Each structure stands twice: as C-alpha cells, then as structure tokens.
mmCIF file of C-alpha atoms in Angstrom:
data_model
loop_
_atom_site.group_PDB
_atom_site.id
_atom_site.type_symbol
_atom_site.label_atom_id
_atom_site.label_comp_id
_atom_site.label_asym_id
_atom_site.label_seq_id
_atom_site.Cartn_x
_atom_site.Cartn_y
_atom_site.Cartn_z
ATOM 1 C CA UNK A 1 -22.337 22.327 33.049
ATOM 2 C CA UNK A 2 -22.044 18.661 34.202
ATOM 3 C CA UNK A 3 -19.862 16.716 32.564
ATOM 4 C CA UNK A 4 -22.396 14.386 31.457
ATOM 5 C CA UNK A 5 -24.459 17.206 29.901
ATOM 6 C CA UNK A 6 -21.305 18.565 27.739
ATOM 7 C CA UNK A 7 -21.166 14.897 26.740
ATOM 8 C CA UNK A 8 -24.814 14.159 25.111
ATOM 9 C CA UNK A 9 -24.283 18.176 23.773
ATOM 10 C CA UNK A 10 -20.819 16.694 22.319
ATOM 11 C CA UNK A 11 -23.170 13.513 20.424
ATOM 12 C CA UNK A 12 -25.646 15.719 18.886
ATOM 13 C CA UNK A 13 -22.990 17.856 17.206
ATOM 14 C CA UNK A 14 -21.642 14.953 16.307
ATOM 15 C CA UNK A 15 -24.919 13.404 15.061
ATOM 16 C CA UNK A 16 -25.200 16.374 13.031
ATOM 17 C CA UNK A 17 -21.579 16.699 11.563
ATOM 18 C CA UNK A 18 -21.086 13.276 10.266
ATOM 19 C CA UNK A 19 -23.207 10.845 7.713
ATOM 20 C CA UNK A 20 -23.014 7.959 9.056
ATOM 21 C CA UNK A 21 -24.734 5.886 6.758
ATOM 22 C CA UNK A 22 -22.187 6.667 4.055
ATOM 23 C CA UNK A 23 -19.325 6.238 6.548
ATOM 24 C CA UNK A 24 -20.388 2.581 6.978
ATOM 25 C CA UNK A 25 -20.446 2.247 3.095
ATOM 26 C CA UNK A 26 -17.278 4.050 3.042
ATOM 27 C CA UNK A 27 -15.653 1.764 5.554
ATOM 28 C CA UNK A 28 -17.248 -1.577 3.876
ATOM 29 C CA UNK A 29 -15.482 -0.635 0.377
ATOM 30 C CA UNK A 30 -11.946 -0.001 2.270
ATOM 31 C CA UNK A 31 -12.319 -3.727 3.971
ATOM 32 C CA UNK A 32 -13.545 -5.091 1.146
ATOM 33 C CA UNK A 33 -10.721 -3.481 -1.030
ATOM 34 C CA UNK A 34 -7.700 -4.750 1.363
ATOM 35 C CA UNK A 35 -9.061 -8.136 1.568
ATOM 36 C CA UNK A 36 -8.704 -8.743 -1.535
ATOM 37 C CA UNK A 37 -5.424 -7.584 -2.054
ATOM 38 C CA UNK A 38 -4.046 -9.988 0.538
ATOM 39 C CA UNK A 39 -6.356 -12.667 -0.808
ATOM 40 C CA UNK A 40 -4.855 -12.027 -4.591
ATOM 41 C CA UNK A 41 -1.290 -12.483 -2.994
ATOM 42 C CA UNK A 42 -2.027 -15.389 -0.771
ATOM 43 C CA UNK A 43 -1.507 -14.473 2.882
ATOM 44 C CA UNK A 44 -3.231 -15.754 5.897
ATOM 45 C CA UNK A 45 -5.480 -13.467 7.748
ATOM 46 C CA UNK A 46 -8.213 -12.552 9.241
ATOM 47 C CA UNK A 47 -9.722 -8.726 8.708
ATOM 48 C CA UNK A 48 -11.954 -6.700 10.653
ATOM 49 C CA UNK A 49 -13.381 -3.095 10.874
ATOM 50 C CA UNK A 50 -15.301 -0.675 12.638
ATOM 51 C CA UNK A 51 -16.971 2.480 12.293
ATOM 52 C CA UNK A 52 -16.750 4.849 16.396
ATOM 53 C CA UNK A 53 -20.047 5.235 17.546
ATOM 54 C CA UNK A 54 -21.206 8.667 18.629
ATOM 55 C CA UNK A 55 -20.944 7.751 22.166
ATOM 56 C CA UNK A 56 -16.618 6.348 21.199
ATOM 57 C CA UNK A 57 -16.058 9.769 19.556
ATOM 58 C CA UNK A 58 -17.242 12.100 22.111
ATOM 59 C CA UNK A 59 -15.202 9.892 24.485
ATOM 60 C CA UNK A 60 -12.028 10.086 23.134
ATOM 61 C CA UNK A 61 -12.672 14.032 22.154
ATOM 62 C CA UNK A 62 -13.250 14.780 25.615
ATOM 63 C CA UNK A 63 -10.314 12.385 27.357
ATOM 64 C CA UNK A 64 -7.619 13.441 24.340
ATOM 65 C CA UNK A 65 -8.878 17.511 23.983
ATOM 66 C CA UNK A 66 -8.793 17.104 20.254
ATOM 67 C CA UNK A 67 -9.164 20.640 18.337
ATOM 68 C CA UNK A 68 -8.208 22.828 21.708
ATOM 69 C CA UNK A 69 -4.609 25.040 22.159
ATOM 70 C CA UNK A 70 -3.363 21.779 24.628
ATOM 71 C CA UNK A 71 -3.834 19.323 21.812
ATOM 72 C CA UNK A 72 -4.207 21.205 18.268
ATOM 73 C CA UNK A 73 -4.453 17.629 16.775
ATOM 74 C CA UNK A 74 -7.465 16.039 14.957
ATOM 75 C CA UNK A 75 -9.097 12.733 16.238
ATOM 76 C CA UNK A 76 -7.492 10.278 12.662
ATOM 77 C CA UNK A 77 -9.321 6.583 13.787
ATOM 78 C CA UNK A 78 -13.136 7.863 13.062
ATOM 79 C CA UNK A 79 -12.588 4.265 10.599
ATOM 80 C CA UNK A 80 -10.476 1.428 11.632
ATOM 81 C CA UNK A 81 -9.447 -1.464 9.684
ATOM 82 C CA UNK A 82 -7.759 -4.377 12.062
ATOM 83 C CA UNK A 83 -5.902 -7.151 10.113
ATOM 84 C CA UNK A 84 -4.971 -10.260 12.162
ATOM 85 C CA UNK A 85 -1.870 -11.477 10.221
ATOM 86 C CA UNK A 86 -0.483 -15.265 11.285
ATOM 87 C CA UNK A 87 3.233 -14.914 10.333
ATOM 88 C CA UNK A 88 5.163 -12.321 12.266
ATOM 89 C CA UNK A 89 7.053 -11.041 8.989
ATOM 90 C CA UNK A 90 4.034 -10.599 7.218
ATOM 91 C CA UNK A 91 3.916 -7.432 9.643
ATOM 92 C CA UNK A 92 6.728 -5.676 6.969
ATOM 93 C CA UNK A 93 4.992 -6.991 3.975
ATOM 94 C CA UNK A 94 1.465 -5.806 4.558
ATOM 95 C CA UNK A 95 2.919 -2.415 5.823
ATOM 96 C CA UNK A 96 4.709 -2.090 2.234
ATOM 97 C CA UNK A 97 1.665 -3.017 0.398
ATOM 98 C CA UNK A 98 -0.353 -0.594 2.009
ATOM 99 C CA UNK A 99 2.064 2.769 1.448
ATOM 100 C CA UNK A 100 1.940 1.371 -2.403
ATOM 101 C CA UNK A 101 -1.709 1.772 -1.688
ATOM 102 C CA UNK A 102 -2.883 4.336 -0.016
ATOM 103 C CA UNK A 103 -1.875 7.735 1.001
ATOM 104 C CA UNK A 104 0.013 7.790 4.028
ATOM 105 C CA UNK A 105 0.193 10.172 6.861
ATOM 106 C CA UNK A 106 3.236 11.032 9.030
ATOM 107 C CA UNK A 107 4.951 7.168 9.468
ATOM 108 C CA UNK A 108 3.948 3.965 11.209
ATOM 109 C CA UNK A 109 2.979 3.581 14.759
ATOM 110 C CA UNK A 110 4.851 0.743 16.375
ATOM 111 C CA UNK A 111 5.627 -1.027 19.534
ATOM 112 C CA UNK A 112 9.128 0.173 20.720
ATOM 113 C CA UNK A 113 11.056 -2.095 23.736
ATOM 114 C CA UNK A 114 14.366 -2.520 25.121
ATOM 115 C CA UNK A 115 15.892 -5.215 24.882
ATOM 116 C CA UNK A 116 15.011 -5.877 29.121
ATOM 117 C CA UNK A 117 11.422 -4.924 28.587
ATOM 118 C CA UNK A 118 7.886 -6.708 26.574
ATOM 119 C CA UNK A 119 5.147 -4.731 25.000
ATOM 120 C CA UNK A 120 2.435 -6.360 22.197
ATOM 121 C CA UNK A 121 3.377 -6.069 19.168
ATOM 122 C CA UNK A 122 1.528 -3.684 16.478
ATOM 123 C CA UNK A 123 1.972 -1.760 13.697
ATOM 124 C CA UNK A 124 -0.654 1.559 12.910
ATOM 125 C CA UNK A 125 -0.803 3.615 10.242
ATOM 126 C CA UNK A 126 -2.690 6.782 8.888
ATOM 127 C CA UNK A 127 -4.058 6.968 5.685
ATOM 128 C CA UNK A 128 -6.527 9.994 3.950
ATOM 129 C CA UNK A 129 -10.091 9.776 2.497
ATOM 130 C CA UNK A 130 -9.950 9.505 -0.898
ATOM 131 C CA UNK A 131 -11.480 12.800 -1.440
ATOM 132 C CA UNK A 132 -14.750 12.004 -3.281
ATOM 133 C CA UNK A 133 -15.665 10.582 0.368
ATOM 134 C CA UNK A 134 -15.183 13.581 2.437
ATOM 135 C CA UNK A 135 -19.454 14.047 1.374
ATOM 136 C CA UNK A 136 -19.848 11.772 4.798
ATOM 137 C CA UNK A 137 -19.253 15.340 6.186
ATOM 138 C CA UNK A 138 -22.158 16.933 6.142
ATOM 139 C CA UNK A 139 -19.880 20.139 7.468
ATOM 140 C CA UNK A 140 -16.891 21.186 8.258
ATOM 141 C CA UNK A 141 -15.860 19.701 11.973
ATOM 142 C CA UNK A 142 -12.267 20.969 13.164
ATOM 143 C CA UNK A 143 -11.532 17.906 16.023
ATOM 144 C CA UNK A 144 -12.244 15.232 13.436
ATOM 145 C CA UNK A 145 -9.555 14.667 10.444
ATOM 146 C CA UNK A 146 -10.509 13.067 6.952
ATOM 147 C CA UNK A 147 -8.424 9.721 7.383
ATOM 148 C CA UNK A 148 -8.406 6.041 9.026
ATOM 149 C CA UNK A 149 -6.411 3.999 10.483
ATOM 150 C CA UNK A 150 -5.077 0.264 9.735
ATOM 151 C CA UNK A 151 -3.200 -1.564 12.793
ATOM 152 C CA UNK A 152 -1.290 -4.937 11.928
ATOM 153 C CA UNK A 153 -1.414 -7.344 14.720
ATOM 154 C CA UNK A 154 -0.147 -10.857 14.775
ATOM 155 C CA UNK A 155 -2.704 -14.032 16.011
ATOM 156 C CA UNK A 156 -0.748 -14.282 18.606
ATOM 157 C CA UNK A 157 -1.500 -11.298 20.100
ATOM 158 C CA UNK A 158 -4.622 -10.267 19.171
ATOM 159 C CA UNK A 159 -6.550 -11.647 21.832
ATOM 160 C CA UNK A 160 -4.006 -9.772 24.212
ATOM 161 C CA UNK A 161 -4.417 -6.750 22.447
ATOM 162 C CA UNK A 162 -8.701 -6.916 23.496
ATOM 163 C CA UNK A 163 -7.565 -7.498 26.782
ATOM 164 C CA UNK A 164 -4.805 -4.578 27.037
ATOM 165 C CA UNK A 165 -7.554 -2.617 24.866
ATOM 166 C CA UNK A 166 -10.666 -2.809 27.951
ATOM 167 C CA UNK A 167 -8.121 -3.301 31.131
ATOM 168 C CA UNK A 168 -5.316 -0.733 30.492
ATOM 169 C CA UNK A 169 -5.915 1.459 27.310
ATOM 170 C CA UNK A 170 -9.793 2.383 28.802
ATOM 171 C CA UNK A 171 -8.354 2.688 32.270
ATOM 172 C CA UNK A 172 -8.222 5.955 34.661
ATOM 173 C CA UNK A 173 -5.955 4.638 36.278
ATOM 174 C CA UNK A 174 -1.884 4.999 35.229
ATOM 175 C CA UNK A 175 0.113 1.982 35.306
ATOM 176 C CA UNK A 176 2.245 2.294 37.963
ATOM 177 C CA UNK A 177 -1.768 2.531 40.636
ATOM 178 C CA UNK A 178 -2.957 0.120 38.227
ATOM 179 C CA UNK A 179 -0.696 -2.977 39.696
ATOM 180 C CA UNK A 180 0.129 -1.414 42.623
ATOM 181 C CA UNK A 181 0.339 -3.987 45.452
ATOM 182 C CA UNK A 182 0.810 -6.291 42.696
ATOM 183 C CA UNK A 183 4.264 -6.300 41.458
ATOM 184 C CA UNK A 184 4.878 -9.695 41.041
ATOM 185 C CA UNK A 185 1.645 -10.304 38.785
ATOM 186 C CA UNK A 186 3.070 -7.320 36.636
ATOM 187 C CA UNK A 187 6.347 -9.158 36.045
ATOM 188 C CA UNK A 188 3.929 -12.698 35.127
ATOM 189 C CA UNK A 189 2.436 -10.389 32.865
ATOM 190 C CA UNK A 190 5.471 -9.281 31.279
ATOM 191 C CA UNK A 191 6.571 -13.436 31.252
ATOM 192 C CA UNK A 192 3.245 -13.648 29.023
ATOM 193 C CA UNK A 193 4.128 -10.668 26.809
ATOM 194 C CA UNK A 194 7.463 -12.498 26.301
ATOM 195 C CA UNK A 195 6.289 -16.181 25.060
ATOM 196 C CA UNK A 196 3.777 -14.486 22.757
ATOM 197 C CA UNK A 197 6.487 -12.240 21.194
ATOM 198 C CA UNK A 198 9.017 -16.058 21.190
ATOM 199 C CA UNK A 199 5.760 -17.237 19.461
ATOM 200 C CA UNK A 200 5.593 -15.440 16.906
ATOM 201 C CA UNK A 201 9.538 -15.709 16.034
ATOM 202 C CA UNK A 202 9.247 -19.487 16.976
ATOM 203 C CA UNK A 203 6.116 -20.124 14.212
ATOM 204 C CA UNK A 204 8.513 -17.866 11.501
ATOM 205 C CA UNK A 205 11.514 -19.825 12.027
ATOM 206 C CA UNK A 206 10.001 -23.960 12.419
ATOM 207 C CA UNK A 207 8.655 -23.277 8.984
ATOM 208 C CA UNK A 208 12.215 -21.579 7.805
ATOM 209 C CA UNK A 209 13.866 -25.206 9.163
ATOM 210 C CA UNK A 210 11.201 -27.150 7.359
ATOM 211 C CA UNK A 211 11.497 -25.981 4.099
ATOM 212 C CA UNK A 212 15.446 -26.634 4.577
ATOM 213 C CA UNK A 213 15.057 -30.326 5.535
ATOM 214 C CA UNK A 214 12.310 -30.887 2.678
ATOM 215 C CA UNK A 215 14.787 -29.309 0.210
ATOM 216 C CA UNK A 216 17.045 -31.752 1.683
ATOM 217 C CA UNK A 217 15.442 -34.629 1.098
ATOM 218 C CA UNK A 218 14.118 -32.946 -2.138
ATOM 219 C CA UNK A 219 10.628 -32.937 -1.622
ATOM 220 C CA UNK A 220 10.464 -30.053 -3.930
ATOM 221 C CA UNK A 221 6.222 -28.701 -3.666
ATOM 222 C CA UNK A 222 6.763 -29.284 0.642
ATOM 223 C CA UNK A 223 9.778 -27.147 0.132
ATOM 224 C CA UNK A 224 7.443 -24.147 -1.739
ATOM 225 C CA UNK A 225 5.152 -24.973 0.889
ATOM 226 C CA UNK A 226 6.770 -24.415 3.885
ATOM 227 C CA UNK A 227 9.223 -21.994 2.406
ATOM 228 C CA UNK A 228 6.706 -19.511 0.883
ATOM 229 C CA UNK A 229 3.559 -20.348 3.142
ATOM 230 C CA UNK A 230 0.801 -18.587 1.394
ATOM 231 C CA UNK A 231 -3.190 -20.220 0.489
ATOM 232 C CA UNK A 232 -2.856 -22.061 -2.728
ATOM 233 C CA UNK A 233 -5.462 -24.698 -4.094
ATOM 234 C CA UNK A 234 -5.560 -28.308 -2.460
ATOM 235 C CA UNK A 235 -5.161 -30.099 -5.874
ATOM 236 C CA UNK A 236 -2.213 -28.066 -6.860
ATOM 237 C CA UNK A 237 0.995 -29.221 -8.174
ATOM 238 C CA UNK A 238 4.300 -28.814 -9.420
ATOM 239 C CA UNK A 239 4.444 -29.926 -13.422
ATOM 240 C CA UNK A 240 6.434 -33.415 -13.609
ATOM 241 C CA UNK A 241 8.998 -31.169 -16.023
ATOM 242 C CA UNK A 242 9.627 -29.282 -13.323
ATOM 243 C CA UNK A 243 10.054 -32.113 -10.734
ATOM 244 C CA UNK A 244 11.877 -33.951 -13.008
ATOM 245 C CA UNK A 245 14.868 -30.992 -14.060
ATOM 246 C CA UNK A 246 14.920 -30.239 -10.015
ATOM 247 C CA UNK A 247 15.527 -33.832 -9.160
ATOM 248 C CA UNK A 248 18.111 -33.854 -11.974
ATOM 249 C CA UNK A 249 20.289 -30.774 -11.034
ATOM 250 C CA UNK A 250 19.816 -29.609 -7.219
ATOM 251 C CA UNK A 251 21.460 -26.018 -7.912
ATOM 252 C CA UNK A 252 18.511 -24.805 -9.511
ATOM 253 C CA UNK A 253 15.753 -25.866 -7.206
ATOM 254 C CA UNK A 254 18.305 -24.433 -4.163
ATOM 255 C CA UNK A 255 18.075 -20.910 -7.019
ATOM 256 C CA UNK A 256 14.255 -21.155 -5.726
ATOM 257 C CA UNK A 257 14.889 -22.254 -1.962
ATOM 258 C CA UNK A 258 17.073 -19.626 -1.368
ATOM 259 C CA UNK A 259 14.364 -16.610 -3.066
ATOM 260 C CA UNK A 260 12.637 -14.299 -0.264
ATOM 261 C CA UNK A 261 9.102 -14.806 0.442
ATOM 262 C CA UNK A 262 8.556 -11.152 0.032
ATOM 263 C CA UNK A 263 9.594 -11.043 -3.515
ATOM 264 C CA UNK A 264 7.178 -13.864 -4.550
ATOM 265 C CA UNK A 265 4.228 -11.482 -2.928
ATOM 266 C CA UNK A 266 5.492 -8.831 -4.777
ATOM 267 C CA UNK A 267 4.698 -10.054 -8.025
ATOM 268 C CA UNK A 268 1.532 -11.327 -7.358
ATOM 269 C CA UNK A 269 0.468 -8.515 -6.846
ATOM 270 C CA UNK A 270 1.202 -7.148 -10.003
ATOM 271 C CA UNK A 271 -1.357 -9.919 -11.517
ATOM 272 C CA UNK A 272 -4.853 -9.561 -12.170
ATOM 273 C CA UNK A 273 -6.776 -12.330 -9.846
ATOM 274 C CA UNK A 274 -4.066 -14.913 -9.749
ATOM 275 C CA UNK A 275 -4.686 -18.544 -8.241
ATOM 276 C CA UNK A 276 -1.341 -19.221 -6.484
ATOM 277 C CA UNK A 277 -0.284 -22.481 -6.812
ATOM 278 C CA UNK A 278 3.494 -24.608 -7.587
ATOM 279 C CA UNK A 279 3.899 -24.228 -10.819
ATOM 280 C CA UNK A 280 2.867 -20.324 -10.604
ATOM 281 C CA UNK A 281 5.673 -19.892 -7.687
ATOM 282 C CA UNK A 282 8.424 -21.164 -10.336
ATOM 283 C CA UNK A 283 7.271 -18.997 -13.111
ATOM 284 C CA UNK A 284 7.666 -15.362 -11.114
ATOM 285 C CA UNK A 285 10.094 -15.963 -9.420
ATOM 286 C CA UNK A 286 12.399 -17.970 -12.495
ATOM 287 C CA UNK A 287 11.205 -14.585 -14.554
ATOM 288 C CA UNK A 288 11.859 -12.164 -11.887
ATOM 289 C CA UNK A 289 14.889 -13.425 -10.074
ATOM 290 C CA UNK A 290 16.419 -16.986 -11.355
ATOM 291 C CA UNK A 291 15.816 -16.512 -15.007
ATOM 292 C CA UNK A 292 16.568 -19.926 -15.634
ATOM 293 C CA UNK A 293 16.278 -20.788 -19.569
ATOM 294 C CA UNK A 294 15.173 -24.201 -18.810
ATOM 295 C CA UNK A 295 12.469 -23.512 -16.300
ATOM 296 C CA UNK A 296 10.987 -20.819 -18.629
ATOM 297 C CA UNK A 297 11.086 -23.156 -21.485
ATOM 298 C CA UNK A 298 8.793 -25.650 -19.258
ATOM 299 C CA UNK A 299 6.366 -22.467 -17.941
ATOM 300 C CA UNK A 300 6.259 -21.454 -21.234
ATOM 301 C CA UNK A 301 4.181 -24.539 -21.938
ATOM 302 C CA UNK A 302 1.872 -25.199 -18.818
ATOM 303 C CA UNK A 303 -1.752 -23.618 -19.796
ATOM 304 C CA UNK A 304 -3.066 -22.313 -16.277
ATOM 305 C CA UNK A 305 0.572 -19.704 -16.738
ATOM 306 C CA UNK A 306 -0.677 -18.806 -19.904
ATOM 307 C CA UNK A 307 -3.914 -17.759 -19.227
ATOM 308 C CA UNK A 308 -4.971 -15.086 -20.815
ATOM 309 C CA UNK A 309 -7.183 -13.943 -18.342
ATOM 310 C CA UNK A 310 -3.963 -13.590 -15.587
ATOM 311 C CA UNK A 311 -2.925 -10.366 -16.839
ATOM 312 C CA UNK A 312 0.211 -8.775 -15.616
ATOM 313 C CA UNK A 313 0.482 -4.653 -14.388
ATOM 314 C CA UNK A 314 4.180 -3.973 -14.168
ATOM 315 C CA UNK A 315 4.042 -1.527 -10.888
ATOM 316 C CA UNK A 316 1.906 -0.939 -8.050
ATOM 317 C CA UNK A 317 -0.465 2.643 -8.031
ATOM 318 C CA UNK A 318 -0.657 4.601 -5.688
ATOM 319 C CA UNK A 319 -4.878 5.564 -4.893
ATOM 320 C CA UNK A 320 -4.533 9.762 -5.453
ATOM 321 C CA UNK A 321 -7.830 9.748 -7.876
ATOM 322 C CA UNK A 322 -10.473 11.724 -6.705
ATOM 323 C CA UNK A 323 -12.726 10.319 -9.879
ATOM 324 C CA UNK A 324 -15.078 8.078 -7.907
ATOM 325 C CA UNK A 325 -15.195 4.999 -11.127
ATOM 326 C CA UNK A 326 -11.365 4.611 -10.260
ATOM 327 C CA UNK A 327 -11.515 4.231 -6.482
ATOM 328 C CA UNK A 328 -11.035 0.394 -5.958
ATOM 329 C CA UNK A 329 -8.728 0.300 -9.423
ATOM 330 C CA UNK A 330 -6.216 2.324 -7.566
ATOM 331 C CA UNK A 331 -6.926 -0.088 -4.485
ATOM 332 C CA UNK A 332 -6.311 -3.235 -5.907
ATOM 333 C CA UNK A 333 -4.031 -2.339 -9.007
ATOM 334 C CA UNK A 334 -6.333 -3.512 -11.642
ATOM 335 C CA UNK A 335 -7.440 -2.093 -15.052
ATOM 336 C CA UNK A 336 -11.071 -2.970 -14.108
ATOM 337 C CA UNK A 337 -13.515 -4.125 -11.130
ATOM 338 C CA UNK A 338 -17.218 -3.130 -10.279
ATOM 339 C CA UNK A 339 -17.992 -0.800 -7.713
#
C-alpha cells in the first residue's frame, strides 16, 4: 500500500474515532478560561488556540510512529493553546499559574542552550483533559492521548517560532543539510536569535531601571506602574493620603519598590474579578508583605477596595473534579461562574 493510501485510511479512522465538534467546543472553553485567569491579574499577553486537523494528525502519526514498539508514546497536542507574553519574566509566573490550575503530566519542556549557542525561547507543558471531556472520543484510540498542550513564548520570539516551524521543524532535511553551503547564513541566523534573546532581557531591565528612577524622583504612581507592569484603568490614581505618606516617609515607599512582581500577581489571582489599580496594588502588597499600620488604615477607608463583590480566596485550587459544573470554577479560582 502506498503512503498516500495509508494516509487516507488513517484520516478516515481519525474522523470515526474523534468528535471534532465537541473537541472544538472544549478548546474554546479552555482558551476562555486561561484568558480570563491572565486578564484577572493584569498580565500583558495574546492567546491563540487550535484543534489539530485530520490531515495534521495523520501526518504526525505517520512521521512520529506513535503507538508503535519503536515509539509507544501517544500524540499529546490534539488541542494546542499558545500564549504570547510581552515580558520575559512572565514565563515563570504563567508556568506556576498553570501548574496550580491544571493536572500536569511530566515536566515543562523548555529551551536549553549553552553559553555558546542561541535558541528560540519557549516553554511547553502537557495537561490532562477533565474526565467529563473524554466524550470527544467516540471510541478508544490508542495512538492519541487525552491531553492538551500549552505553549508560552515571548512576543519577540513569536514571529521566529512561526518561521522555524515551517522552515525547519516540518522540513524533511536535517539541520546540517538545510544549511549546507551557506554556513555563513546559519551564523547570521544565530546572531538574530541572540538579538531576540537580548531584547527580551533588556526590556525587563529597562523597566526595572525606570522604576528605580521614578522611586528616586518620588514619582510614586509611575514607580508602581513601571515596577509591576500590569494592565490598569487609565483613570487609576493613587489616593492623596498614600501619596502624602510616601512623600513624608520614603522608607515606606521603598518597601513597596522592593516587592516582587510575582507576589503581587499571586495576590491578584486570589481575588474574584479584581480591577487592578494603584490603590489595590498598595493594599495587596501591604496586607501580604509589608504590614504597615498607617497604610492599612488608609486602605480600609477606600471604597473601591472594600467592594463586597471583590471576594478573596486564600489559595489556588487545582482542576481535579469530574463534575461538569465545577470545571470553570477550578480553572478560575472562583466560587461561581456561568458556563
């Protein structure tokens, strides 16, 4: 049997064994849930998702020989979610959030490079379907696992990954053959990768230095904005009483400057539908890290912070329930959410 005939038969088998309508619906649920989690803590990101087509599944099954003696592993990226982050330091933050939200398999697959080489930065993780979504399979298919993949990359590397995927990953030639006779161009490519990596690192360092400059100049709102780099309402303002306190005692302001961005994001994730603002940043960091009584007294009087609709949770809850109406509650760390 010719290879093209084998592929046609495999595509027919895939169509018979997978309900792509239900799979697409599940993909949309997952994408919306992940998007709402990251929005709630003010991260800058773009999100994309896809369900593998029958053609792509068949090609990968044939190429990798999944479910065989040579490769007993199953295909794990039937659903793929890609999150493009604006800041390099968000890679580790988002990785921790996903580990606390979904049931993960194995470990994160990430780019490893020596001091003398450069590679496109990415982090991939594989997670299990909630058991109520096993119904996307019409019957057991041994070569495809009940998992989905989440990829994180930075905005600087997003374009590069698309080029690499088509020009190298899907190429039938080895890397040495691909660049044979054009080694100097391969070297230039490494220079491009090095510049992308430097841009990722430099952007974060730039805002760290900018935050320090604003701290030295007593520009407290700008200090908080450049230090924590989260989405806030354009009309957000730091309460005059907090401004006056920071002006009077710069050591108190210094404690907020020294707080870690990941600690603020973790506190935001504990809230139900927070609306990040300068005042909320100060309250959350003071309650969790600084514990200054003057700051606490000011925050207690601010109505936006005492909004009863903004409930607090003490911890993250991993998605481990098989009950359908619990699905997005666990995903979003909320008590209620309409499906």
